[in-house]
Short mmCIF file of C-alpha atoms in Angstrom, two decimals:
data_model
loop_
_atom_site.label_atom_id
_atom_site.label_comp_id
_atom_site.label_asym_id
_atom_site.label_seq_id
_atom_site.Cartn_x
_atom_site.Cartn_y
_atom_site.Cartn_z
CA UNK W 1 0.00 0.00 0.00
CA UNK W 2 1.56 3.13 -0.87
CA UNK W 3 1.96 6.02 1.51
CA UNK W 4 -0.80 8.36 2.38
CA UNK W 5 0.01 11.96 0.70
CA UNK W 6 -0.20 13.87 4.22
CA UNK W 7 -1.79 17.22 3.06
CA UNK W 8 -1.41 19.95 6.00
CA UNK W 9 -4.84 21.61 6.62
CA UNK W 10 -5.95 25.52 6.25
CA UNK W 11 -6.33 27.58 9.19
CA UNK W 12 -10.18 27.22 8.28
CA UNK W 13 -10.89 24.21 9.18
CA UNK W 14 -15.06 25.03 9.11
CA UNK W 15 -16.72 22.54 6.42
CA UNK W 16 -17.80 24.94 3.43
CA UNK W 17 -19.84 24.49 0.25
CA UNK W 18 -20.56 26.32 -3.10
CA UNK W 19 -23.34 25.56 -5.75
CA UNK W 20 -23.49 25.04 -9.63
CA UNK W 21 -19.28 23.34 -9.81
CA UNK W 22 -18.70 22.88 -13.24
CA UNK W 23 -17.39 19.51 -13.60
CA UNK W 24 -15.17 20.38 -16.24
CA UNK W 25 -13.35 22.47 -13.33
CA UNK W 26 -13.20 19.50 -11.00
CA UNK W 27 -10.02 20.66 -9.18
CA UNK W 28 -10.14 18.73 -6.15
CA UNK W 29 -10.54 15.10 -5.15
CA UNK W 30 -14.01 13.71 -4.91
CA UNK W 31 -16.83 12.19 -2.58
CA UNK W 32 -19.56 10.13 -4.85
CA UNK W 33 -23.10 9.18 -3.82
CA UNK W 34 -24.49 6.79 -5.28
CA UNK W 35 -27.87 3.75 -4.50
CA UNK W 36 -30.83 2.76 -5.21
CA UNK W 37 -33.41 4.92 -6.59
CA UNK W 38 -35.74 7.20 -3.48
CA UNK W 39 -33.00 5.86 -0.93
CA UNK W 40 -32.01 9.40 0.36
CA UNK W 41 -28.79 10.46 -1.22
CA UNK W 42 -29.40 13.80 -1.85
CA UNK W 43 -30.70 14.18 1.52
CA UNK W 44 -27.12 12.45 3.06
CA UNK W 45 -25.72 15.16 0.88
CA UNK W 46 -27.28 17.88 2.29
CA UNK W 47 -26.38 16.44 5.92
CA UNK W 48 -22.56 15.88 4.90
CA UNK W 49 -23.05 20.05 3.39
CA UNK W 50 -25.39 21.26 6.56
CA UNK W 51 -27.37 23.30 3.74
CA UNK W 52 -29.97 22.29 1.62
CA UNK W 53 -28.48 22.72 -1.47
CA UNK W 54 -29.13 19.02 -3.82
CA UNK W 55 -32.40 19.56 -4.14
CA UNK W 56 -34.60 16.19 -2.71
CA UNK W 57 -37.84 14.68 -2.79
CA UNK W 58 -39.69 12.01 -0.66
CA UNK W 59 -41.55 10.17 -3.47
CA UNK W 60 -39.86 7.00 -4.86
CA UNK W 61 -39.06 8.64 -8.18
CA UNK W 62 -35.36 10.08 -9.03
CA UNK W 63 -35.32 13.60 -8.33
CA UNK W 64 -31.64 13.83 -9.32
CA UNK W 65 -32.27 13.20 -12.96
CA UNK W 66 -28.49 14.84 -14.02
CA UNK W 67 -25.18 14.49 -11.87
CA UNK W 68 -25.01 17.63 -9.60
CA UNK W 69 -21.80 18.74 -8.27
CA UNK W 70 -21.10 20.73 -4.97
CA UNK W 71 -17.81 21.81 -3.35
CA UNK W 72 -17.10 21.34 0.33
CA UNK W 73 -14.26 21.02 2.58
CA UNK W 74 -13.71 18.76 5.54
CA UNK W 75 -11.46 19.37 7.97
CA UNK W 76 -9.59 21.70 5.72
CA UNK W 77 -9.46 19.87 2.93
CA UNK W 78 -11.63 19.96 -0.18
CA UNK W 79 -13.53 17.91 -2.20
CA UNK W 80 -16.18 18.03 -4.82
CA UNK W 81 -19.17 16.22 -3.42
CA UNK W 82 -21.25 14.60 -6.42
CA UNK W 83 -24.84 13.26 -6.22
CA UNK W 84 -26.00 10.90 -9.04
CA UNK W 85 -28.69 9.48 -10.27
CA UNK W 86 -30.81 6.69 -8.64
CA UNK W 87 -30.21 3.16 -10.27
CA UNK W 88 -33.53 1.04 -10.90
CA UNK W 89 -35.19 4.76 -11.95
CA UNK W 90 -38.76 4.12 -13.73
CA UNK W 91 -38.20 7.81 -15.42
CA UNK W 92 -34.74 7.55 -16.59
CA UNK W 93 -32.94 4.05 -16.36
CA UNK W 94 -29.59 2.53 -16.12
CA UNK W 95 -29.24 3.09 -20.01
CA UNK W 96 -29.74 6.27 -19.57
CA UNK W 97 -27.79 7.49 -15.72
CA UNK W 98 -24.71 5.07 -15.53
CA UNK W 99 -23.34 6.61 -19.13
CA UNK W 100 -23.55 10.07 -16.86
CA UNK W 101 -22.62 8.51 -14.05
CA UNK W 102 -19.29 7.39 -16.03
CA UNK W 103 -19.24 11.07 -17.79
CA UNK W 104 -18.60 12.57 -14.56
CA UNK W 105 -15.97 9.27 -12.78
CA UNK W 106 -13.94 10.59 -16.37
CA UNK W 107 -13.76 13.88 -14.59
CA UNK W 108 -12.82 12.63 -11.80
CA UNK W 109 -9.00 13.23 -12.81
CA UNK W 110 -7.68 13.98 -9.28
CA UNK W 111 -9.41 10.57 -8.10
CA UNK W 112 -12.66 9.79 -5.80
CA UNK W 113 -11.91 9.65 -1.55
CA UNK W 114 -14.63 8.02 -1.18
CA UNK W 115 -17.72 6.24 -3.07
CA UNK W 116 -20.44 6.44 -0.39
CA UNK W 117 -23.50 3.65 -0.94
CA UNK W 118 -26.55 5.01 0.28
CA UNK W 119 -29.23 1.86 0.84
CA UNK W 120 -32.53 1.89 2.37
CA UNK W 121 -32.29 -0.57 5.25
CA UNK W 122 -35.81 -1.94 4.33
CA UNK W 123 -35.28 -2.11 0.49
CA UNK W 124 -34.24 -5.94 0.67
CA UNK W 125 -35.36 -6.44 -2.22
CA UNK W 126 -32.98 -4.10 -4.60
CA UNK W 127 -30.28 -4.32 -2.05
CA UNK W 128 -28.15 -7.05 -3.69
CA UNK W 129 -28.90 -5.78 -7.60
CA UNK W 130 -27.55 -2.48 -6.50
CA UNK W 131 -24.39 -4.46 -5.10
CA UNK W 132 -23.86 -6.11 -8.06
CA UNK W 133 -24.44 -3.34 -10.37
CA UNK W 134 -22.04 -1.17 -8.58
CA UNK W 135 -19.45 -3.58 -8.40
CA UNK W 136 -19.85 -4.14 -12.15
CA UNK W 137 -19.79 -0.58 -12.60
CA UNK W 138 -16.81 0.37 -10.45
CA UNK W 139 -14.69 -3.25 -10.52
CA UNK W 140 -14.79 -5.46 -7.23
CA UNK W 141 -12.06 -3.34 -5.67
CA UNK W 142 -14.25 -0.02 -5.31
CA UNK W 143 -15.32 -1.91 -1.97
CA UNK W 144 -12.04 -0.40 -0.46
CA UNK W 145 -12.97 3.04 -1.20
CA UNK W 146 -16.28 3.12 -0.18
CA UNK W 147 -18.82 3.41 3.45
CA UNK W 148 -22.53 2.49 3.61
CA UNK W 149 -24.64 5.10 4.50
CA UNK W 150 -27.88 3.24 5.97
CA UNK W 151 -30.88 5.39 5.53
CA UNK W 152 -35.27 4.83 6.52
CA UNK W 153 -33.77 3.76 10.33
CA UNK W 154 -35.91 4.49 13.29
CA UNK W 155 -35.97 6.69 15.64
CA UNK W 156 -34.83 4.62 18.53
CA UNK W 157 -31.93 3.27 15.72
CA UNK W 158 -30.64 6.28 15.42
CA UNK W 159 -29.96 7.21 18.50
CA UNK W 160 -28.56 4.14 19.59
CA UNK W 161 -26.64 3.90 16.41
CA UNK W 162 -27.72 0.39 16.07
CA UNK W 163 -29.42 -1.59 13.42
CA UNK W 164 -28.05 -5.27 13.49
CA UNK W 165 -31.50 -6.55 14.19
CA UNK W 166 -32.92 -4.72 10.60
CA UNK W 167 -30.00 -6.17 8.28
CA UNK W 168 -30.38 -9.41 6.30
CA UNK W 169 -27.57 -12.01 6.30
CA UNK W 170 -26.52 -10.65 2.63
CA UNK W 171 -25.86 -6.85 4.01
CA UNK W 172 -24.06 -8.17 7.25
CA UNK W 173 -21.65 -10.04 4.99
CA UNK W 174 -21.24 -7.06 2.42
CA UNK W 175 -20.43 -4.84 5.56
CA UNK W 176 -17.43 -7.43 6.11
CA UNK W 177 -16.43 -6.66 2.56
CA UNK W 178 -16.05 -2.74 3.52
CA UNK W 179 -14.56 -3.34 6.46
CA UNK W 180 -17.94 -2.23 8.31
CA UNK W 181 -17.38 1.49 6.98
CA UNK W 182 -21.11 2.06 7.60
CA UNK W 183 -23.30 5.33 9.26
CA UNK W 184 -26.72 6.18 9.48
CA UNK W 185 -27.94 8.82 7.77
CA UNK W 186 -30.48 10.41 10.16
CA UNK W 187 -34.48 10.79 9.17
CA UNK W 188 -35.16 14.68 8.09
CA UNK W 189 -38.51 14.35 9.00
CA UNK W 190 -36.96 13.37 12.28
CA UNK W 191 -34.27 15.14 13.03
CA UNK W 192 -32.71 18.72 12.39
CA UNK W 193 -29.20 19.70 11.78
CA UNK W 194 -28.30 21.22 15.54
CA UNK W 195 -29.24 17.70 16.62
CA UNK W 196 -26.72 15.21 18.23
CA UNK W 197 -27.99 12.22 16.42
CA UNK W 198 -26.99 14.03 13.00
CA UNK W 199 -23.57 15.63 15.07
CA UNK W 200 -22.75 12.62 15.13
CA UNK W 201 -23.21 10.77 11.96
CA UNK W 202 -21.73 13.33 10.00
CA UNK W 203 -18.70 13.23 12.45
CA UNK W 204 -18.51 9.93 11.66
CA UNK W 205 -18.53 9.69 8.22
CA UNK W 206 -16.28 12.84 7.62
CA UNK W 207 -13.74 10.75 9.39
CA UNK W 208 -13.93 7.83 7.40
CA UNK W 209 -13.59 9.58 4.39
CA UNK W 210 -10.50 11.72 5.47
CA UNK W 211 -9.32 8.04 6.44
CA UNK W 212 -8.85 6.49 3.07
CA UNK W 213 -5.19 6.23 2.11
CA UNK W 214 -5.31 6.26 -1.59
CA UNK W 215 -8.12 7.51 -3.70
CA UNK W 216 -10.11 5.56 -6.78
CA UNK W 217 -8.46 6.37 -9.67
CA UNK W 218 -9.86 6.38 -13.62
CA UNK W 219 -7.35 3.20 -13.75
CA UNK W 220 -9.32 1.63 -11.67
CA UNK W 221 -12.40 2.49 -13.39
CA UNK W 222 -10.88 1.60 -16.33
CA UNK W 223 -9.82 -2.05 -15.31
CA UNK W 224 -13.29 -2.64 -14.68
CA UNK W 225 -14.65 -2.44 -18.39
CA UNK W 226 -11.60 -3.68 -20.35
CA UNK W 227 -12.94 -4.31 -23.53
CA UNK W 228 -14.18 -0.48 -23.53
CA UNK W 229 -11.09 1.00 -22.81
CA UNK W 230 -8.37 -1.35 -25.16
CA UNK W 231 -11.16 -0.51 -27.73
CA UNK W 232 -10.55 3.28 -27.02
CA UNK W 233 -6.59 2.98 -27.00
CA UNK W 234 -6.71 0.97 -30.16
CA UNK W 235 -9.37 3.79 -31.92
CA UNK W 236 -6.50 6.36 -30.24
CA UNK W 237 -3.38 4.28 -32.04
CA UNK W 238 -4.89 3.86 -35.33
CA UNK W 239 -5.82 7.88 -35.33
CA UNK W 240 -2.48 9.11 -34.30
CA UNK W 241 -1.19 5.95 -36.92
CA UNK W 242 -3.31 8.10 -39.99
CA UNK W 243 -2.14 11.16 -38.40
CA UNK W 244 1.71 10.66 -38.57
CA UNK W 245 1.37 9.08 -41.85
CA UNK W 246 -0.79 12.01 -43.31
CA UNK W 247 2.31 14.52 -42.16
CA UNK W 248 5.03 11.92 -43.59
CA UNK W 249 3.45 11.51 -46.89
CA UNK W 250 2.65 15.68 -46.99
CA UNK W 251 6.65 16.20 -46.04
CA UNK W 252 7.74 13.34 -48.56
CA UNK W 253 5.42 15.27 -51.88
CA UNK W 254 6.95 18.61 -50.57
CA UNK W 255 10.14 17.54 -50.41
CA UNK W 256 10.08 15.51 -54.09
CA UNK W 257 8.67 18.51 -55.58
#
């Protein structure tokens, strides 16, 4: 494992944000959300920004219809914190969000911290397609880079910060797999921002992320849908191939002449 880059923090160390980040001016390293359609990752968004800035919805179809893009800084440090489409969305499906899903992982160029997995605990149903799909997506290595945000806990759940007795024997042995890098991400209708609960969580998963050694990098994207990228190298040989030739054969005429 190589060494983490030790990156000295800003006399500000208070967590900031800023709307409408181009992501063709991605200039920092980034935190992705991603899960399920309705499962609450805009809302873990706004709790991980304190503002309610990715706009959010409580009906089970995707409100985040296009990647949106935030900056924020933790601890001094800053990121660009992305919120993606839902996967298994009626209105627009995988066809149509994982290509701009991808879109925005290419402009990722300084890497991701952290890939955070938002899952509603009592969606048993799409919890292992959206495992699978994601691992697909990513490559079966993105599990080191990523925490489990569980949203839809209880009350009492939250602020006991336990929910063993609500997982299924499939999401207690996929929390092995991330080295149980899981939080709660607390019920708005529930709780407010000034609460401990949600002090708490976000404390918790801030940590985590600064915690990651090395970030996800397009190489490992890349790894994960070979065929895709040798195609793309080989397209990129065979242009610069025509390219080179086109200039040799120009200089050869001109020189003949």
């Amino acid at each position: 494992m190589e060494e983490e880059e030790i990156i000295e923090p800003e006399e500000n160390t208070t967590d900031e944000a800023r709307v409408n980040v181009d992501p063709k001016e991605i200039r920092n390293t980034a935190i992705l959300i991603v899960g399920c359609t309705g499962a609450g990752k805009s809302t873990l968004g706004n709790w991980l920004l304190d503002e309610n800035l990715f706009k959010t919805d409580f009906r089970m179809d995707s409100v985040t219809q296009v990647c949106q893009t935030i900056s924020i800084r933790i601890d001094g440090r800053d990121f660009v914190l992305m919120d993606t489409p839902g996967i298994f969305d009626e209105v627009g499906n995988n066809e149509k969000h994982l290509p701009r899903i991808e879109q925005l992982v290419n402009l990722c160029t300084y890497g991701i911290q952290a890939i955070i997995l938002v899952i509603d605990i009592k969606d048993y149903h799409n919890f292992e397609r959206t495992v699978r799909i994601i691992k697909k997506f990513f490559g079966n290595g993105v599990t080191n880079h990523m925490i489990v945000a569980f949203s839809n806990v209880s009350k009492d759940q939250n602020e006991t910060n336990r929910i063993e007795s609500r997982l299924n024997s499939s999401m207690k042995e996929f929390l092995k797999t991330v080295q149980n890098r899981w939080i709660i991400s607390p019920n708005p209708d529930v709780f407010k921002s000034d609460d401990e609960v949600v002090k708490r969580c976000m404390a918790s998963i801030k940590d985590m992320i600064l915690k990651f050694g090395n970030a996800y990098h397009l190489y490992n994207f890349n790894e994960a849908r070979p065929q895709k990228y040798w195609l793309s190298q080989i397209f990129f040989i065979v242009i610069v191939s025509c390219i080179s030739y086109a200039v040799g054969y120009y200089w050869h005429t001109l020189f003949d002449s």
